[in-house]
XYZ file of C-alpha atoms in Angstrom:
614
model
C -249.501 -96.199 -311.376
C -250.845 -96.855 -307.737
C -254.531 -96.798 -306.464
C -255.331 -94.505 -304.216
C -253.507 -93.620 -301.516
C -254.912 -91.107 -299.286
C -251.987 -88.087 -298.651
C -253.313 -85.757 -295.471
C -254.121 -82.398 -296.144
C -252.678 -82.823 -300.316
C -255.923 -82.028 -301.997
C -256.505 -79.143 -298.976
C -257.704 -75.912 -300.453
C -258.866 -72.683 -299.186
C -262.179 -72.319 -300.380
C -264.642 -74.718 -301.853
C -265.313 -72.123 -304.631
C -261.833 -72.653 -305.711
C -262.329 -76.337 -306.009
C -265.307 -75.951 -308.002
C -263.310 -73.339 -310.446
C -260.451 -76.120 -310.855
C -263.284 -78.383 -312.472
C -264.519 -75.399 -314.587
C -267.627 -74.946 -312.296
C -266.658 -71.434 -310.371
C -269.645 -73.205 -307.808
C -272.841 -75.134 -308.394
C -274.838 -72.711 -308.607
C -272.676 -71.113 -311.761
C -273.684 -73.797 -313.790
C -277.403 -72.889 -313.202
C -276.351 -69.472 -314.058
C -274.790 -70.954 -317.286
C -277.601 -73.025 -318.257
C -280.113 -70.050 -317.773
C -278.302 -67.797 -319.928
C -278.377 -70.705 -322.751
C -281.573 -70.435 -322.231
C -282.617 -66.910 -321.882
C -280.562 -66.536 -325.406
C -282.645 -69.606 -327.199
C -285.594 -68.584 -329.658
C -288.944 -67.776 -327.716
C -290.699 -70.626 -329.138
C -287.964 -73.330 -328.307
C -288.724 -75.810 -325.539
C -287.108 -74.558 -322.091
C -284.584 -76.810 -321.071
C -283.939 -77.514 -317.480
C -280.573 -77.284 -316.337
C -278.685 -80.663 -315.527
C -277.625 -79.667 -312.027
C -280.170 -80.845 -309.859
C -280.350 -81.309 -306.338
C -279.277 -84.819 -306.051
C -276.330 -83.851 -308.149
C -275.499 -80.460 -306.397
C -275.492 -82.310 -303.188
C -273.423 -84.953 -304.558
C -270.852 -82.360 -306.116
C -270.737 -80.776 -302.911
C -269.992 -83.430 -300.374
C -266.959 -84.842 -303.540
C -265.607 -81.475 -302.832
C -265.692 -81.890 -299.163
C -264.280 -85.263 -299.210
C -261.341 -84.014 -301.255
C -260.762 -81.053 -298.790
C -260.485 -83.644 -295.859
C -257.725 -85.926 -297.265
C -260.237 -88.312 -298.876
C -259.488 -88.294 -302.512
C -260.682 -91.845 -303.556
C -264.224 -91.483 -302.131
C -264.215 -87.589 -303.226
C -263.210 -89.354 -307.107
C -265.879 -91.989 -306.635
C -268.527 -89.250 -306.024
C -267.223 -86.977 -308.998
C -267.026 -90.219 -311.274
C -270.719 -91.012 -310.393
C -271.975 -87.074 -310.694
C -269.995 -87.330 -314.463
C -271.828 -89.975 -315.583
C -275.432 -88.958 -314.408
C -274.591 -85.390 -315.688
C -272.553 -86.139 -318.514
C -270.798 -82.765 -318.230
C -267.241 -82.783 -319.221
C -266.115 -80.134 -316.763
C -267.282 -82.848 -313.785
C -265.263 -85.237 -315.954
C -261.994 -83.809 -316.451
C -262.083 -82.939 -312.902
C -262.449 -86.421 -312.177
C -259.820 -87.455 -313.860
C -257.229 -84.645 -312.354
C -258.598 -85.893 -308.727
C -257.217 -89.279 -310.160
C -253.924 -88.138 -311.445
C -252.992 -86.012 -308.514
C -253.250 -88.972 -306.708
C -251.071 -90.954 -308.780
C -253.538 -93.524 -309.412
C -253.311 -93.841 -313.329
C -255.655 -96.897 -313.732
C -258.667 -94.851 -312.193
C -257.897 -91.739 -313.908
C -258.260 -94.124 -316.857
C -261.450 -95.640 -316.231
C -262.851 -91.729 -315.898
C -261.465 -91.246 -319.461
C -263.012 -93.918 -320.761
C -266.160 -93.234 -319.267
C -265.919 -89.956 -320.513
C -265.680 -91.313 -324.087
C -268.629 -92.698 -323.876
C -270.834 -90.503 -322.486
C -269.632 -87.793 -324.870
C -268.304 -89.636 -327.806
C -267.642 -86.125 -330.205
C -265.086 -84.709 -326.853
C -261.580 -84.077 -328.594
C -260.632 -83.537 -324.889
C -261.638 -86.769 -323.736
C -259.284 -88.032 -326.808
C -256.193 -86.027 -325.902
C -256.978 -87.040 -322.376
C -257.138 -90.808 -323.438
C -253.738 -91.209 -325.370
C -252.187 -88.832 -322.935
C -253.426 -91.541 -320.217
C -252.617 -94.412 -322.123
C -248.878 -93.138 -322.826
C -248.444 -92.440 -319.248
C -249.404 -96.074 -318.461
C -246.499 -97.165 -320.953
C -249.536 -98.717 -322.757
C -248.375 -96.992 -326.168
C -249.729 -99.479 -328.639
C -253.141 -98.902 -327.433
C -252.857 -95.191 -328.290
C -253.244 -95.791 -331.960
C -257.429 -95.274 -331.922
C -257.726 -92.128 -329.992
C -254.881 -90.611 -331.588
C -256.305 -91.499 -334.976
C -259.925 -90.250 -334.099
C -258.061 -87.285 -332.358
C -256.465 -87.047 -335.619
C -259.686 -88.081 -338.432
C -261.713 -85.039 -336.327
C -259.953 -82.432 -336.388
C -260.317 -79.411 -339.315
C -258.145 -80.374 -342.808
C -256.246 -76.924 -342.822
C -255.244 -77.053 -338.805
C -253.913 -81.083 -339.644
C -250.351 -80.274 -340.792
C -249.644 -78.752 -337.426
C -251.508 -80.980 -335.414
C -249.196 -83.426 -337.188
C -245.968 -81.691 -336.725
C -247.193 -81.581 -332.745
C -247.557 -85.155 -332.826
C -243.788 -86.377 -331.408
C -243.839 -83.708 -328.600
C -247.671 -85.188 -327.403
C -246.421 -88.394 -327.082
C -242.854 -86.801 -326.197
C -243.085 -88.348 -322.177
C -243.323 -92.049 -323.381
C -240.898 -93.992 -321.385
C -240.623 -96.840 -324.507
C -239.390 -94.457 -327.519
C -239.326 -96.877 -330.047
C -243.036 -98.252 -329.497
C -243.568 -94.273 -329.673
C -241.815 -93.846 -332.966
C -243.695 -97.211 -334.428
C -247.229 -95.516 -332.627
C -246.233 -92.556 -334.882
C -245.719 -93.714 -338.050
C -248.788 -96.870 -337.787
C -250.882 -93.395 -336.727
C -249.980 -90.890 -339.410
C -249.208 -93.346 -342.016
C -252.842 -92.500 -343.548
C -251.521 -88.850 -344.314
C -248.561 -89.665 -346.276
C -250.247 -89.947 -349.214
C -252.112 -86.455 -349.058
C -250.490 -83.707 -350.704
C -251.249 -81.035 -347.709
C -250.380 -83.522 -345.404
C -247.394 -85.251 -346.323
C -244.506 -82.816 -345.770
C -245.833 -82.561 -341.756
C -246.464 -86.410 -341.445
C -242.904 -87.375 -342.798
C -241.389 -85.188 -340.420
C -243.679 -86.717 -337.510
C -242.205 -89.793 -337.802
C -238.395 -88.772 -338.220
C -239.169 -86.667 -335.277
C -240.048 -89.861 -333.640
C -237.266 -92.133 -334.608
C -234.923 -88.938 -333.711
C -235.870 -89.075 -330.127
C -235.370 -93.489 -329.962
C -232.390 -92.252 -331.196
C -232.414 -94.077 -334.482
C -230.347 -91.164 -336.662
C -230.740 -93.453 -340.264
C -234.420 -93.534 -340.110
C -235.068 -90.123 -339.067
C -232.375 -88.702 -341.665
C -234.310 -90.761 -344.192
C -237.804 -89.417 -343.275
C -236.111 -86.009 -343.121
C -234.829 -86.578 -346.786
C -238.058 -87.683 -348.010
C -239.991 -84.921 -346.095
C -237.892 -82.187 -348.149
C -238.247 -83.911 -351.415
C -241.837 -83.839 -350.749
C -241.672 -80.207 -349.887
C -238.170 -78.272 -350.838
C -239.974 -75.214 -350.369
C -241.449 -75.526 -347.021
C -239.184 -74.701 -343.908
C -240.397 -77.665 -341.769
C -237.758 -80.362 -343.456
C -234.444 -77.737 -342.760
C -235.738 -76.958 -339.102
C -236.386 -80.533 -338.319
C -232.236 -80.935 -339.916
C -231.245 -78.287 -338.070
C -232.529 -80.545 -334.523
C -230.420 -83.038 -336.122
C -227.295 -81.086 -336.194
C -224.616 -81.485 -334.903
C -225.755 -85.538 -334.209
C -226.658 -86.078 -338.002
C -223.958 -84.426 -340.254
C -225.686 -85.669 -343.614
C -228.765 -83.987 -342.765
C -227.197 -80.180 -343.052
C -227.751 -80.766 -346.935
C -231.384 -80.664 -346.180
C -230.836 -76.850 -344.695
C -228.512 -75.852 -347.310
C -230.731 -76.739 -349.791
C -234.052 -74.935 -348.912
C -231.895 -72.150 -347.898
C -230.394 -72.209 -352.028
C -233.952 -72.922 -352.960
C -236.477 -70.185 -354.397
C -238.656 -69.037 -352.821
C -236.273 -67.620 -350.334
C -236.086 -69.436 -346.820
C -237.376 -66.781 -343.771
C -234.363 -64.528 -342.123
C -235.463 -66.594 -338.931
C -234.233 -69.906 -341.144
C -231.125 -69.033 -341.774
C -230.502 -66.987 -338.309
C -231.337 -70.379 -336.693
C -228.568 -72.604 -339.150
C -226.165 -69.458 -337.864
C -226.450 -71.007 -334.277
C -226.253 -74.066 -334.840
C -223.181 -73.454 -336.926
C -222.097 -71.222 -333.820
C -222.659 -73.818 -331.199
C -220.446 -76.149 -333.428
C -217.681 -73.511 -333.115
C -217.755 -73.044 -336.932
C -217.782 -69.229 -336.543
C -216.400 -68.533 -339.818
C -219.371 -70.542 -342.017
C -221.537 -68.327 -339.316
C -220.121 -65.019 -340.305
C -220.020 -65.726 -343.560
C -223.731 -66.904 -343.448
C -225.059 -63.838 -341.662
C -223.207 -61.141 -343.422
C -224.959 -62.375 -346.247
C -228.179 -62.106 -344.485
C -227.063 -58.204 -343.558
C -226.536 -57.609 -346.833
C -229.510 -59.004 -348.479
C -231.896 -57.719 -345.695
C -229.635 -54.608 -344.265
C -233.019 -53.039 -342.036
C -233.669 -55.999 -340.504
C -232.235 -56.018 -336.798
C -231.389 -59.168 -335.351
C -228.520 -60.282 -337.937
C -226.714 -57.532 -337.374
C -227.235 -58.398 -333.676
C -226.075 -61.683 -334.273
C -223.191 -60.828 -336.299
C -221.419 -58.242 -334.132
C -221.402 -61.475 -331.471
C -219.753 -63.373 -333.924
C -217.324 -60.844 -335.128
C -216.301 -59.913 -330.876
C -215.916 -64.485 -330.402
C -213.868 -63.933 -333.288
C -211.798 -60.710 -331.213
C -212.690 -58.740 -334.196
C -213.849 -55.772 -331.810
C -214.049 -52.790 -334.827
C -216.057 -54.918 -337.179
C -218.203 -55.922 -333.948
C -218.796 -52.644 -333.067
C -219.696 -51.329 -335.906
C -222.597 -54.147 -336.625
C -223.973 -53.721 -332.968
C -224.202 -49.995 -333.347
C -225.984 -50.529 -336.534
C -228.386 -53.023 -334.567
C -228.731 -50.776 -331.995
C -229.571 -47.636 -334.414
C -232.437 -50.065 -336.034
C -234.023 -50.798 -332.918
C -234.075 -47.339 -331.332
C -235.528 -46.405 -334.790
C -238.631 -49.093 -334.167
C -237.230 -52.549 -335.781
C -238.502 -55.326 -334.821
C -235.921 -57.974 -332.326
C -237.183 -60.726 -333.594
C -237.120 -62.226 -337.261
C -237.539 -66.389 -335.099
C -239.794 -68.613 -337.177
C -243.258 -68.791 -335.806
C -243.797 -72.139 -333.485
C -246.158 -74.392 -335.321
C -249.883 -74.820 -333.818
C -249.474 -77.872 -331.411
C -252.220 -80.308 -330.465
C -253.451 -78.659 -327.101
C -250.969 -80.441 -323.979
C -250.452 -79.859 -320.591
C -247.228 -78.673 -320.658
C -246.100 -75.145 -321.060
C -243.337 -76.216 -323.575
C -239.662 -74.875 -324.117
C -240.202 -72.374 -326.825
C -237.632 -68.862 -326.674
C -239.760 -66.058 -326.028
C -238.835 -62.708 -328.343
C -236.891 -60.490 -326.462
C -238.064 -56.998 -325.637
C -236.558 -54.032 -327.223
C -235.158 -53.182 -323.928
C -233.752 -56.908 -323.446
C -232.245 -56.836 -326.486
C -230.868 -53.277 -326.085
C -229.138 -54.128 -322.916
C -227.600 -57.114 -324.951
C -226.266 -55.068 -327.262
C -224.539 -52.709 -324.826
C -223.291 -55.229 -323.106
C -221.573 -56.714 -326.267
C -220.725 -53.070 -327.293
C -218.805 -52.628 -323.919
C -217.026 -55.919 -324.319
C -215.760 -54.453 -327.759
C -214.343 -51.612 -326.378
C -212.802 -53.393 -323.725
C -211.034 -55.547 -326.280
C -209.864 -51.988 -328.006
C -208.772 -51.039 -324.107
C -211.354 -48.209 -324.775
C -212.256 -48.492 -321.263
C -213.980 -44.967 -321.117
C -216.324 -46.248 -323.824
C -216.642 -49.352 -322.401
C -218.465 -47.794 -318.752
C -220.405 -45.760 -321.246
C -222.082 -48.449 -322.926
C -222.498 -49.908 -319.078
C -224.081 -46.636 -318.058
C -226.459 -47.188 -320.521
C -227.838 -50.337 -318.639
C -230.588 -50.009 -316.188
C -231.924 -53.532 -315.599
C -231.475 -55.233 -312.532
C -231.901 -58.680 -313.829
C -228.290 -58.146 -315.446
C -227.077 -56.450 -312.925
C -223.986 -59.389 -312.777
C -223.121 -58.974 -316.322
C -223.034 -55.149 -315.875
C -220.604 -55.328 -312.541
C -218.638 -58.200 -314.333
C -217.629 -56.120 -317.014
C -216.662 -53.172 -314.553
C -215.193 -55.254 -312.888
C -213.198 -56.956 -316.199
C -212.169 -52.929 -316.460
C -210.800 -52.735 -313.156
C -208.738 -55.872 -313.773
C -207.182 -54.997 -316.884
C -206.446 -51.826 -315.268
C -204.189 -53.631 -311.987
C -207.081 -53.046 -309.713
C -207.722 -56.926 -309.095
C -209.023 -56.749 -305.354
C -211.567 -53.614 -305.922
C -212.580 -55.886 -309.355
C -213.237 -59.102 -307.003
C -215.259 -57.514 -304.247
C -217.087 -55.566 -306.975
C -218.698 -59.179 -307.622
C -218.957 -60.309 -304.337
C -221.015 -57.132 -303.450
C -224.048 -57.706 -305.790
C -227.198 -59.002 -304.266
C -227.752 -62.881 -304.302
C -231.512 -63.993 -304.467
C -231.126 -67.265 -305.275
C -228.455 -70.256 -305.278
C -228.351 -69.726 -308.481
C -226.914 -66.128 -308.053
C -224.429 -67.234 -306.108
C -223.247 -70.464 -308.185
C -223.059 -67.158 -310.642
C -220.955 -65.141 -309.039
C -218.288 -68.051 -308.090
C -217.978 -68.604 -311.904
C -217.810 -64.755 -312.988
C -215.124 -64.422 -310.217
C -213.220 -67.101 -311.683
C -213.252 -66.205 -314.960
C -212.107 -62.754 -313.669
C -208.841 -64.357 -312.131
C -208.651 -66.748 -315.207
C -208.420 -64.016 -317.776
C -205.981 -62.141 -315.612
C -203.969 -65.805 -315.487
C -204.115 -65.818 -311.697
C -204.384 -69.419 -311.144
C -203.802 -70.492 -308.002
C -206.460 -67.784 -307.183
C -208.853 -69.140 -309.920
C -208.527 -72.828 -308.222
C -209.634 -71.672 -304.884
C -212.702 -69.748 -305.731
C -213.523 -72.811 -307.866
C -212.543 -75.108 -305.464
C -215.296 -72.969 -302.673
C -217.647 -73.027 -305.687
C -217.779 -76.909 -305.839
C -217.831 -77.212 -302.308
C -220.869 -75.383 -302.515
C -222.094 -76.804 -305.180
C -221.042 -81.100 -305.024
C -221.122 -82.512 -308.719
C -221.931 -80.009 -310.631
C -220.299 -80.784 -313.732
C -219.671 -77.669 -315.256
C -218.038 -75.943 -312.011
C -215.638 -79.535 -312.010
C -214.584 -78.999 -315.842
C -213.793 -75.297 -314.862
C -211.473 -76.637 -311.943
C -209.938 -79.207 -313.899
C -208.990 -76.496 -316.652
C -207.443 -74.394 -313.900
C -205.689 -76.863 -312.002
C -204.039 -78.424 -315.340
C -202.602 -75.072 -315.529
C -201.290 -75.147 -312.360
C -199.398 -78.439 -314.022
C -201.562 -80.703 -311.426
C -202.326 -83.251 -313.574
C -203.063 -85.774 -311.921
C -205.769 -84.187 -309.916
C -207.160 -82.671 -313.471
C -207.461 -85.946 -314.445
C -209.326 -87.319 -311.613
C -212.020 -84.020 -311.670
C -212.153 -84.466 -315.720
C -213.134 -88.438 -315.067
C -215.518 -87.334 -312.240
C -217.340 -85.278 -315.107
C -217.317 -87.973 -317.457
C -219.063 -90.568 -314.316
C -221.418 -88.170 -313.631
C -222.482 -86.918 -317.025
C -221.297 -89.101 -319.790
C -222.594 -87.133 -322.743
C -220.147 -83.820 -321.238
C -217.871 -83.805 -324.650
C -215.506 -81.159 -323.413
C -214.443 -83.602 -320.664
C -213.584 -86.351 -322.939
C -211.693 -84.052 -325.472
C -209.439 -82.212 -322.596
C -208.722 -85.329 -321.362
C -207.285 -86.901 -324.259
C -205.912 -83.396 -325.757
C -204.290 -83.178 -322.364
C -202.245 -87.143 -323.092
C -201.540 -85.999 -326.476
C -199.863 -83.030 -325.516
C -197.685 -84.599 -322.652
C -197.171 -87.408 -325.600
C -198.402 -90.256 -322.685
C -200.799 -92.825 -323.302
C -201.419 -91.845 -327.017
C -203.877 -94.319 -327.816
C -205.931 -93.866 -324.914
C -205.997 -90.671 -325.854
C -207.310 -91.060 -329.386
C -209.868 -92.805 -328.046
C -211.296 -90.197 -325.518
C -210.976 -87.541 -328.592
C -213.093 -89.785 -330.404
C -215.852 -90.406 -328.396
C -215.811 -86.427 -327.848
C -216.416 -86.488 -331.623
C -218.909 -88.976 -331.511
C -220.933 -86.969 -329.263
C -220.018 -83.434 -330.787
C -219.500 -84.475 -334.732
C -217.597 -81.204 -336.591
C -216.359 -79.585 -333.448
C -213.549 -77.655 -334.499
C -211.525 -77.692 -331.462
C -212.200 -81.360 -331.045
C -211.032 -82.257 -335.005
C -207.946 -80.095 -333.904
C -207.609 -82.652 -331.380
C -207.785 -85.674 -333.320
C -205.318 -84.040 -335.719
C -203.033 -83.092 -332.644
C -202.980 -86.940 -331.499
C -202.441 -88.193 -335.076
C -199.418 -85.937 -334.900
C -198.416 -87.025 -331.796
C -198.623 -90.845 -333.226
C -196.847 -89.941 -336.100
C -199.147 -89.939 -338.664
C -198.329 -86.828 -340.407
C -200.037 -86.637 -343.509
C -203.660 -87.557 -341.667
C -202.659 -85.070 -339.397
C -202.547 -82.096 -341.858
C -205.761 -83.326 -343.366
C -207.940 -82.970 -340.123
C -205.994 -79.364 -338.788
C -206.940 -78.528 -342.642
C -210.468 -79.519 -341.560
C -210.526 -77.484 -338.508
C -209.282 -74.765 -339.520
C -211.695 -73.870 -342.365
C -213.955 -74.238 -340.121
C -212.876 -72.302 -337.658
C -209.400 -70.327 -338.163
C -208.313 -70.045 -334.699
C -205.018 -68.812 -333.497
C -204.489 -72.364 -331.304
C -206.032 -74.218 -334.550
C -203.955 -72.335 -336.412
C -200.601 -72.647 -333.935
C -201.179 -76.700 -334.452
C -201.596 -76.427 -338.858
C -198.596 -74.271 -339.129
C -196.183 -76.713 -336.433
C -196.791 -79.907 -338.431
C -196.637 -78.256 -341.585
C -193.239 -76.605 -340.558
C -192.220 -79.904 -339.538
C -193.411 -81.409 -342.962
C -191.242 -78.526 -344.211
C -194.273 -76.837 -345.913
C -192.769 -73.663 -344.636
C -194.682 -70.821 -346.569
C -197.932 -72.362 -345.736
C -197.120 -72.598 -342.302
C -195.954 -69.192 -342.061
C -199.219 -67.685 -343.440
C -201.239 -69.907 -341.445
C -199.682 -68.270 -338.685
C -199.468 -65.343 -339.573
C -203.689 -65.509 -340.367
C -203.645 -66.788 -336.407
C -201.404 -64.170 -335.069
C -203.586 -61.300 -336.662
C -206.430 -62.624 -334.836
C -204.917 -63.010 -331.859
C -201.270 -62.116 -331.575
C -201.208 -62.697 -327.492
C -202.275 -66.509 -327.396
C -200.130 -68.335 -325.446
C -200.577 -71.926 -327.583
C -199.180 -70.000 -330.880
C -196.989 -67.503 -329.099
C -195.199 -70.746 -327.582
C -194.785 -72.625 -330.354
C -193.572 -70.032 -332.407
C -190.709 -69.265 -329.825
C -190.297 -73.153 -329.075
C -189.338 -73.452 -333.363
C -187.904 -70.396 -333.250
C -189.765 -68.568 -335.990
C -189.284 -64.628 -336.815
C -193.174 -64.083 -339.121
């Protein structure tokens, strides 16, 4: 970091009494107040002690203040820095150090730290302040004695969390793998301790997680639950793995077999993850179990009626979110989340979910409940679970599904200026609004339509990569392939994690039968970055078919289609076992897919291109 440099008007503020409340001092003469209550509260025949704050000192507080209000922030620290030492009050010295770090000179915000230590060597702030510093400064080796004192002071049964908060303290180190070392050199002292070892293990695989080194967090993950197979730390630290570290689901499938029973929150929390890796059939089967074993508890059956409607099973949907909704009317609770573990105290405000509101998670519900009647083409029930919905932060979701009505009703224009009419606050609203008009005209398979409101949509909104992959869908349906190809690869430059691009891409060669190998290749890196993907295994298996290889073919569609029986999945399985003259299977594979889904175009297609009569 810099030294000072002196930004006009930055450290401006309105009143000096707010300046003194940012140091903890509302104004000088508060901490005369303070000291005279201390004071006034102290046993009669105690020595009075006078208060710290004298007039050298107030004076010298006053004119730092003063200095920092007229674009002077290195004298104004200087001043602070001095008043700190001679006062040897850590409210003087943490705002000393903020004067320093707002000015984006890190090596005097450090010397404040370190003065702080040693004027008041028992602060645990000054310690958090210290490695914070240090880490900030890309100094991490030094970190290792104040996180350890940090560490050594705090009280034996708040140490397992302080522990498990370790990785996310450190989590803004710009060398991970000096963090990860840091980590485990730091906690290694706790491995040995019974109440300590289960949070320490998974400290450091935390660490090596984030380097990313995937073998030695796995391995600290597998030690961690062998150390504690009933505690739920080891399966949610595996469940952060997933889907990047396939081995370590047998870490969550094992505390969730083990006795006692893992927390509804647990296994809600392996449901998502097994969502978000499209494996919605281990999902339903997962939570149905949960319904079953814990019927009055609300948010499975919440959880599960989303499930069933990706799955277009709209009456077995309905009927779990009316049960969810009849629970929380009747006073269940919405959330059944693990609680967050205690963190060592940090500056930022973290990423944690916050429980949703029984209202929230009502209007959820009935928005979900709408979408299953509009499946049925119920549409009357469908605006009455929309009627039900009086929140104006959804007030998009509400007129997209009118407007979803309208469509499937022929009334395409009113549906489209229905969602151009609602209110736009923010870019972000709009950006919305493109993409829930496009999906409109997509579902209604209007696609020159779709490609100009997505086309306006990334004119409005230059390289963002999820409004490009939308386009490129649309376009290749348009049979522009060329310029699909060209708005896939400009996905790919600008975020090269984005697996969807890579596996379109290549599923898009395989299916033209061009460039096969090339192909492959794309599917596989979309499996390196999304390991298990269902649709992205049906790839591979598509290509392999495409290659020739029929027998490794049936193998992965096999794969993908336990793990999630799709109707395209399943359009795929049944065409290269036909062709492998495995006819019955094929036939009840598609049959399976057709009962899903008996309008998809990928197994409606291929059943009329091989002329099959189910």
């Amino acid at each position: 970091m810099p030294a000072f440099r002196v930004h006009p008007g930055r450290f401006r503020l309105p009143a000096l009494a707010l300046t003194l409340a940012a140091a903890g001092l509302a104004s000088p003469a508060s901490v005369l107040a303070q000291t005279a209550t201390r004071t006034e509260a102290a046993p009669a025949a105690s020595t009075v002690e006078n208060s710290g704050l004298d007039a050298p000192l107030f004076y010298q507080l006053l004119i730092a203040e003063m200095q920092l209000r007229n674009g002077d922030p290195a004298t104004g620290f200087q001043l602070l820095l001095d008043a700190a030492r001679r006062s040897k009050d850590e409210a003087v010295f943490r705002r000393a150090t903020e004067i320093a770090l707002q000015a984006r000179a890190g090596d005097q915000a450090l010397s404040a730290v370190l003065a702080w230590r040693e004027a008041v060597p028992g602060s645990v702030e000054a310690l958090r302040y210290h490695v914070q510093m240090l880490v900030a400064l890309n100094r991490v080796a030094e970190a290792e004695e104040p996180l350890g004192k940090l560490l050594r002071q705090a009280a034996r049964p708040t140490l397992p969390a302080m522990l498990d908060a370790v990785p996310r303290f450190l989590g803004r180190s710009a060398d991970r793998a000096a963090t990860a070392a840091l980590i485990e050199r730091a906690l290694q002292p706790y491995v040995e301790a019974p109440d300590t070892r289960t949070a320490a293990l998974i400290a450091m695989g935390r660490g090596w997680f984030a380097v990313p080194d995937h073998a030695k967090a796995l391995a600290y993950a597998q030690r961690a639950a062998a150390a504690g197979p009933t505690a739920d730390g080891p399966a949610l630290f595996a469940l952060d793995m997933l889907p990047a570290v396939p081995d370590a689901e047998a870490i969550v499938k094992a505390r969730l077999a083990a006795q006692p029973a893992a927390p509804a929150g647990l296994r809600l929390l392996y449901v998502r993850t097994l969502a978000g890796s499209q494996r919605l059939g281990e999902a339903v089967a997962e939570v149905t179990a949960l319904t079953q074993k814990e019927p009055t508890l609300a948010p499975p059956w919440l959880t599960l009626g989303a499930l069933e409607l990706e799955l277009k099973h709209a009456k077995e949907a309905t009927v779990a979110l009316q049960t969810y909704v009849r629970l929380v009317e009747g006073g269940a609770s919405v959330s059944s989340a693990p609680a967050p573990s205690a963190p060592i105290a940090t500056d930022d405000d973290g990423d944690d979910e916050v429980p949703a509101t029984a209202g929230a998670a009502l209007t959820q519900a009935w928005l979900l409940l709408a979408q299953a009647a509009e499946q049925q083409r119920d549409f009357a029930a469908a605006e009455r679970w929309l009627a039900k919905i009086d929140n104006p932060q959804r007030a998009l979701e509400v007129q997209s599904r009118r407007a979803s009505l309208l469509a499937k009703q022929g009334k395409m224009t009113e549906a489209r200026q229905l969602i151009r009419r609602v209110p736009e606050q923010t870019a972000a609203d709009a950006r919305a609004k493109y993409v829930a008009e496009a999906e409109l005209l997509r579902e209604a398979k209007q696609w020159a339509e779709a490609d100009k409101v997505l086309a306006a949509a990334n004119k409005a909104f230059p390289n963002d990569t999820d409004l490009l992959y939308e386009q490129a869908m649309v376009v290749e349906k348009l049979n522009h392939m060329d310029e699909m190809e060209r708005l896939l690869r400009r996905v790919i430059e600008l975020k090269p994690t984005h697996h969807h691009a890579y596996n379109a891409l290549g599923y898009s060669l395989a299916e033209r039968k061009v460039r096969l190998p090339e192909a492959k290749k794309l599917i596989q890196k979309a499996l390196d970055l999304s390991p298990g993907e269902p649709f992205i295994t049906d790839s591979l298996g598509w290509v392999e078919y495409r290659m020739g290889n029929r027998d490794e073919a049936i193998r992965i569609l096999r794969t993908a289609y336990q793990a999630r029986p799709d109707p395209e999945i399943a359009a795929h399985l049944g065409e290269v076992l036909w062709i492998a003259g495995q006819t019955e299977e094929a036939r009840k594979v598609w049959r399976e897919g057709r009962s899903r889904d008996a309008q998809n175009d990928v197994l409606r297609e291929t059943l009329a291109r091989l002329r099959v009569d189910l």
